[in-house]
């Protein structure tokens, strides 16, 4: 008897649940959605391939496309940035103490904890909000195995100084490059530094695959190791000695990434336009200090400002004022990780960390995303200028 393929009838109930569109205030960021019609051919291919995950054709194509777009040789897609950070730390066998920044998203420190390492927080630089190399050197002990710097807001870290410190002290370096998609210095990707760099493709990031991330490796052997670690530690059909995680990105998300990539240059150009307008308008406002990072191709993922003591109200009050006008600015990254439960009892959290603590108090990230209208940019500027 020949079995024929049939589509089972849909149960009546399954047709009911529908989520209504949500109206929300102007967020600090918003994902770009390509025209739905352009996604449908990808879906049709996935439906006919029935290859949904485990390094499918779109997954492979996105790895190649991202390598080309970002100017790096070896990319491993991951299910999200946090799992990617954890996997990168496993690949380098990081343990003991790891020197990092307190001025970042919690996932940076969480990944260390999940990998069984102890975060050691050091102060940051007020020019770019990144870990200060002098602080790294002072924090090294015989238990230090690695440095985990963050290219905060896509501002490049002092990579040459960090490389030097790592070489002298035999430390591994993993960059949390969650904010640094496409960032270049002298035409070179910032992702080419350190032992590994980790990207996030979360919905709030410049380039997104709903959830997702990637690890950039310096060579094929390292990429092969990462690829095994993201797939339970499988080597071919056999499991390796190491227990590992499921960190794979699926075909639906990979296809969405390929579609996003077609638009990314235009999206970043629109962000750059908004950034230029903010810079021009805020230059004259007493007590509002935007960051000027020279000689870098930024991705304009964030528009951070410092609300200094010369401004009539502190950053939290200004943030509340914007929120009541329907504009959601965000205090990234307040509070500092070293002041959060779960971290504040660590020895390094007891230090003064004066720059990080001041910046955390004064920081405010203004709305910036490709869908943001000129009207809303002007309204934001008006509130900053006139209260
Ligand atoms: C978003 C982010 C992460 C985590 O990425 P997910 O993809 O959301 O897991 C890690 N570090 C920093 C600095 C981030 O901003």
mmCIF file with all atom_site columns, N, CA, C and O and ligand atoms in Angstrom, residues 80-83 85 104-105 107-108 150 176 178-179 200-202 204-205 211-212 302 333, ligand 1:
data_model
loop_
_atom_site.group_PDB
_atom_site.id
_atom_site.type_symbol
_atom_site.label_atom_id
_atom_site.label_alt_id
_atom_site.label_comp_id
_atom_site.label_asym_id
_atom_site.label_entity_id
_atom_site.label_seq_id
_atom_site.pdbx_PDB_ins_code
_atom_site.Cartn_x
_atom_site.Cartn_y
_atom_site.Cartn_z
_atom_site.occupancy
_atom_site.B_iso_or_equiv
_atom_site.pdbx_formal_charge
_atom_site.auth_seq_id
_atom_site.auth_comp_id
_atom_site.auth_asym_id
_atom_site.auth_atom_id
_atom_site.pdbx_PDB_model_num
ATOM   1   N N  . UNK A 1 80  ? 21.328 33.054 21.058 1.00 0.00 ? 80  UNK A N  1
ATOM   2   C CA . UNK A 1 80  ? 21.260 34.420 21.591 1.00 0.00 ? 80  UNK A CA 1
ATOM   3   C C  . UNK A 1 80  ? 22.643 34.832 22.099 1.00 0.00 ? 80  UNK A C  1
ATOM   4   O O  . UNK A 1 80  ? 23.556 34.007 22.177 1.00 0.00 ? 80  UNK A O  1
ATOM   5   N N  . UNK A 1 81  ? 22.766 36.091 22.443 1.00 0.00 ? 81  UNK A N  1
ATOM   6   C CA . UNK A 1 81  ? 24.065 36.622 22.843 1.00 0.00 ? 81  UNK A CA 1
ATOM   7   C C  . UNK A 1 81  ? 24.563 36.069 24.171 1.00 0.00 ? 81  UNK A C  1
ATOM   8   O O  . UNK A 1 81  ? 25.765 35.894 24.366 1.00 0.00 ? 81  UNK A O  1
ATOM   9   N N  . UNK A 1 82  ? 23.639 35.789 25.076 1.00 0.00 ? 82  UNK A N  1
ATOM   10  C CA . UNK A 1 82  ? 24.032 35.297 26.402 1.00 0.00 ? 82  UNK A CA 1
ATOM   11  C C  . UNK A 1 82  ? 24.605 33.886 26.310 1.00 0.00 ? 82  UNK A C  1
ATOM   12  O O  . UNK A 1 82  ? 25.666 33.593 26.871 1.00 0.00 ? 82  UNK A O  1
ATOM   13  N N  . UNK A 1 83  ? 23.921 33.025 25.569 1.00 0.00 ? 83  UNK A N  1
ATOM   14  C CA . UNK A 1 83  ? 24.430 31.668 25.342 1.00 0.00 ? 83  UNK A CA 1
ATOM   15  C C  . UNK A 1 83  ? 25.749 31.738 24.569 1.00 0.00 ? 83  UNK A C  1
ATOM   16  O O  . UNK A 1 83  ? 26.682 30.961 24.820 1.00 0.00 ? 83  UNK A O  1
ATOM   17  N N  . UNK A 1 85  ? 27.992 34.159 24.776 1.00 0.00 ? 85  UNK A N  1
ATOM   18  C CA . UNK A 1 85  ? 29.030 34.548 25.741 1.00 0.00 ? 85  UNK A CA 1
ATOM   19  C C  . UNK A 1 85  ? 29.473 33.340 26.561 1.00 0.00 ? 85  UNK A C  1
ATOM   20  O O  . UNK A 1 85  ? 30.667 33.077 26.734 1.00 0.00 ? 85  UNK A O  1
ATOM   21  N N  . UNK A 1 104 ? 27.412 47.742 31.976 1.00 0.00 ? 104 UNK A N  1
ATOM   22  C CA . UNK A 1 104 ? 26.983 46.927 30.837 1.00 0.00 ? 104 UNK A CA 1
ATOM   23  C C  . UNK A 1 104 ? 25.657 46.281 31.189 1.00 0.00 ? 104 UNK A C  1
ATOM   24  O O  . UNK A 1 104 ? 25.159 46.411 32.309 1.00 0.00 ? 104 UNK A O  1
ATOM   25  N N  . UNK A 1 105 ? 25.083 45.577 30.225 1.00 0.00 ? 105 UNK A N  1
ATOM   26  C CA . UNK A 1 105 ? 23.865 44.809 30.466 1.00 0.00 ? 105 UNK A CA 1
ATOM   27  C C  . UNK A 1 105 ? 24.209 43.588 31.333 1.00 0.00 ? 105 UNK A C  1
ATOM   28  O O  . UNK A 1 105 ? 25.311 43.040 31.216 1.00 0.00 ? 105 UNK A O  1
ATOM   29  N N  . UNK A 1 107 ? 23.742 40.573 31.268 1.00 0.00 ? 107 UNK A N  1
ATOM   30  C CA . UNK A 1 107 ? 24.145 39.308 30.643 1.00 0.00 ? 107 UNK A CA 1
ATOM   31  C C  . UNK A 1 107 ? 25.657 39.126 30.644 1.00 0.00 ? 107 UNK A C  1
ATOM   32  O O  . UNK A 1 107 ? 26.138 37.987 30.702 1.00 0.00 ? 107 UNK A O  1
ATOM   33  N N  . UNK A 1 108 ? 26.410 40.219 30.576 1.00 0.00 ? 108 UNK A N  1
ATOM   34  C CA . UNK A 1 108 ? 27.874 40.116 30.556 1.00 0.00 ? 108 UNK A CA 1
ATOM   35  C C  . UNK A 1 108 ? 28.351 39.403 31.822 1.00 0.00 ? 108 UNK A C  1
ATOM   36  O O  . UNK A 1 108 ? 29.107 38.430 31.751 1.00 0.00 ? 108 UNK A O  1
ATOM   37  N N  . UNK A 1 150 ? 33.607 45.152 27.125 1.00 0.00 ? 150 UNK A N  1
ATOM   38  C CA . UNK A 1 150 ? 32.391 45.382 26.321 1.00 0.00 ? 150 UNK A CA 1
ATOM   39  C C  . UNK A 1 150 ? 32.634 46.618 25.461 1.00 0.00 ? 150 UNK A C  1
ATOM   40  O O  . UNK A 1 150 ? 33.093 47.638 25.979 1.00 0.00 ? 150 UNK A O  1
ATOM   41  N N  . UNK A 1 176 ? 32.671 41.320 24.573 1.00 0.00 ? 176 UNK A N  1
ATOM   42  C CA . UNK A 1 176 ? 31.221 41.381 24.440 1.00 0.00 ? 176 UNK A CA 1
ATOM   43  C C  . UNK A 1 176 ? 30.945 42.488 23.426 1.00 0.00 ? 176 UNK A C  1
ATOM   44  O O  . UNK A 1 176 ? 31.036 43.682 23.743 1.00 0.00 ? 176 UNK A O  1
ATOM   45  N N  . UNK A 1 178 ? 28.141 42.919 21.732 1.00 0.00 ? 178 UNK A N  1
ATOM   46  C CA . UNK A 1 178 ? 26.693 42.932 21.501 1.00 0.00 ? 178 UNK A CA 1
ATOM   47  C C  . UNK A 1 178 ? 26.222 44.242 20.865 1.00 0.00 ? 178 UNK A C  1
ATOM   48  O O  . UNK A 1 178 ? 25.224 44.264 20.149 1.00 0.00 ? 178 UNK A O  1
ATOM   49  N N  . UNK A 1 179 ? 26.954 45.333 21.109 1.00 0.00 ? 179 UNK A N  1
ATOM   50  C CA . UNK A 1 179 ? 26.554 46.640 20.559 1.00 0.00 ? 179 UNK A CA 1
ATOM   51  C C  . UNK A 1 179 ? 27.338 47.002 19.308 1.00 0.00 ? 179 UNK A C  1
ATOM   52  O O  . UNK A 1 179 ? 27.170 48.103 18.794 1.00 0.00 ? 179 UNK A O  1
ATOM   53  N N  . UNK A 1 200 ? 25.185 40.062 19.662 1.00 0.00 ? 200 UNK A N  1
ATOM   54  C CA . UNK A 1 200 ? 23.784 39.736 19.970 1.00 0.00 ? 200 UNK A CA 1
ATOM   55  C C  . UNK A 1 200 ? 22.909 40.220 18.830 1.00 0.00 ? 200 UNK A C  1
ATOM   56  O O  . UNK A 1 200 ? 23.087 41.337 18.331 1.00 0.00 ? 200 UNK A O  1
ATOM   57  N N  . UNK A 1 201 ? 21.970 39.368 18.421 1.00 0.00 ? 201 UNK A N  1
ATOM   58  C CA . UNK A 1 201 ? 20.986 39.749 17.401 1.00 0.00 ? 201 UNK A CA 1
ATOM   59  C C  . UNK A 1 201 ? 19.597 39.827 18.018 1.00 0.00 ? 201 UNK A C  1
ATOM   60  O O  . UNK A 1 201 ? 18.596 39.496 17.394 1.00 0.00 ? 201 UNK A O  1
ATOM   61  N N  . UNK A 1 202 ? 19.536 40.241 19.280 1.00 0.00 ? 202 UNK A N  1
ATOM   62  C CA . UNK A 1 202 ? 18.244 40.427 19.948 1.00 0.00 ? 202 UNK A CA 1
ATOM   63  C C  . UNK A 1 202 ? 17.440 41.517 19.242 1.00 0.00 ? 202 UNK A C  1
ATOM   64  O O  . UNK A 1 202 ? 18.002 42.402 18.598 1.00 0.00 ? 202 UNK A O  1
ATOM   65  N N  . UNK A 1 204 ? 16.200 44.172 20.082 1.00 0.00 ? 204 UNK A N  1
ATOM   66  C CA . UNK A 1 204 ? 16.521 45.577 20.373 1.00 0.00 ? 204 UNK A CA 1
ATOM   67  C C  . UNK A 1 204 ? 17.840 46.026 19.752 1.00 0.00 ? 204 UNK A C  1
ATOM   68  O O  . UNK A 1 204 ? 18.208 47.191 19.880 1.00 0.00 ? 204 UNK A O  1
ATOM   69  N N  . UNK A 1 205 ? 18.562 45.117 19.126 1.00 0.00 ? 205 UNK A N  1
ATOM   70  C CA . UNK A 1 205 ? 19.869 45.474 18.589 1.00 0.00 ? 205 UNK A CA 1
ATOM   71  C C  . UNK A 1 205 ? 19.754 45.960 17.137 1.00 0.00 ? 205 UNK A C  1
ATOM   72  O O  . UNK A 1 205 ? 18.741 45.751 16.479 1.00 0.00 ? 205 UNK A O  1
ATOM   73  N N  . UNK A 1 211 ? 15.538 36.765 18.269 1.00 0.00 ? 211 UNK A N  1
ATOM   74  C CA . UNK A 1 211 ? 16.582 36.456 19.235 1.00 0.00 ? 211 UNK A CA 1
ATOM   75  C C  . UNK A 1 211 ? 17.729 35.891 18.403 1.00 0.00 ? 211 UNK A C  1
ATOM   76  O O  . UNK A 1 211 ? 17.506 35.314 17.348 1.00 0.00 ? 211 UNK A O  1
ATOM   77  N N  . UNK A 1 212 ? 18.942 36.017 18.888 1.00 0.00 ? 212 UNK A N  1
ATOM   78  C CA . UNK A 1 212 ? 20.051 35.420 18.152 1.00 0.00 ? 212 UNK A CA 1
ATOM   79  C C  . UNK A 1 212 ? 21.359 36.030 18.568 1.00 0.00 ? 212 UNK A C  1
ATOM   80  O O  . UNK A 1 212 ? 21.390 36.973 19.371 1.00 0.00 ? 212 UNK A O  1
ATOM   81  N N  . UNK A 1 302 ? 22.901 53.320 19.795 1.00 0.00 ? 302 UNK A N  1
ATOM   82  C CA . UNK A 1 302 ? 22.399 54.073 20.954 1.00 0.00 ? 302 UNK A CA 1
ATOM   83  C C  . UNK A 1 302 ? 22.794 55.528 20.775 1.00 0.00 ? 302 UNK A C  1
ATOM   84  O O  . UNK A 1 302 ? 23.771 55.833 20.080 1.00 0.00 ? 302 UNK A O  1
ATOM   85  N N  . UNK A 1 333 ? 23.511 52.341 31.558 1.00 0.00 ? 333 UNK A N  1
ATOM   86  C CA . UNK A 1 333 ? 23.240 51.145 32.331 1.00 0.00 ? 333 UNK A CA 1
ATOM   87  C C  . UNK A 1 333 ? 23.217 51.544 33.800 1.00 0.00 ? 333 UNK A C  1
ATOM   88  O O  . UNK A 1 333 ? 24.256 51.615 34.435 1.00 0.00 ? 333 UNK A O  1
HETATM 89  C C1 . LIG B 2 .   ? 21.931 42.478 24.582 1.00 0.00 ? 1   LIG B C1 1
HETATM 90  C C2 . LIG B 2 .   ? 23.205 42.265 25.297 1.00 0.00 ? 1   LIG B C2 1
HETATM 91  C C3 . LIG B 2 .   ? 23.651 40.993 25.669 1.00 0.00 ? 1   LIG B C3 1
HETATM 92  C C4 . LIG B 2 .   ? 22.786 39.762 25.622 1.00 0.00 ? 1   LIG B C4 1
HETATM 93  O O1 . LIG B 2 .   ? 22.349 39.419 24.386 1.00 0.00 ? 1   LIG B O1 1
HETATM 94  P P1 . LIG B 2 .   ? 21.025 38.523 24.227 1.00 0.00 ? 1   LIG B P1 1
HETATM 95  O O2 . LIG B 2 .   ? 21.061 38.223 22.755 1.00 0.00 ? 1   LIG B O2 1
HETATM 96  O O3 . LIG B 2 .   ? 19.862 39.383 24.608 1.00 0.00 ? 1   LIG B O3 1
HETATM 97  O O4 . LIG B 2 .   ? 21.168 37.328 25.068 1.00 0.00 ? 1   LIG B O4 1
HETATM 98  C C5 . LIG B 2 .   ? 24.920 40.868 26.234 1.00 0.00 ? 1   LIG B C5 1
HETATM 99  N N1 . LIG B 2 .   ? 25.684 41.939 26.459 1.00 0.00 ? 1   LIG B N1 1
HETATM 100 C C6 . LIG B 2 .   ? 25.284 43.177 26.142 1.00 0.00 ? 1   LIG B C6 1
HETATM 101 C C7 . LIG B 2 .   ? 26.204 44.318 26.402 1.00 0.00 ? 1   LIG B C7 1
HETATM 102 C C8 . LIG B 2 .   ? 24.019 43.393 25.573 1.00 0.00 ? 1   LIG B C8 1
HETATM 103 O O5 . LIG B 2 .   ? 23.598 44.631 25.320 1.00 0.00 ? 1   LIG B O5 1
#
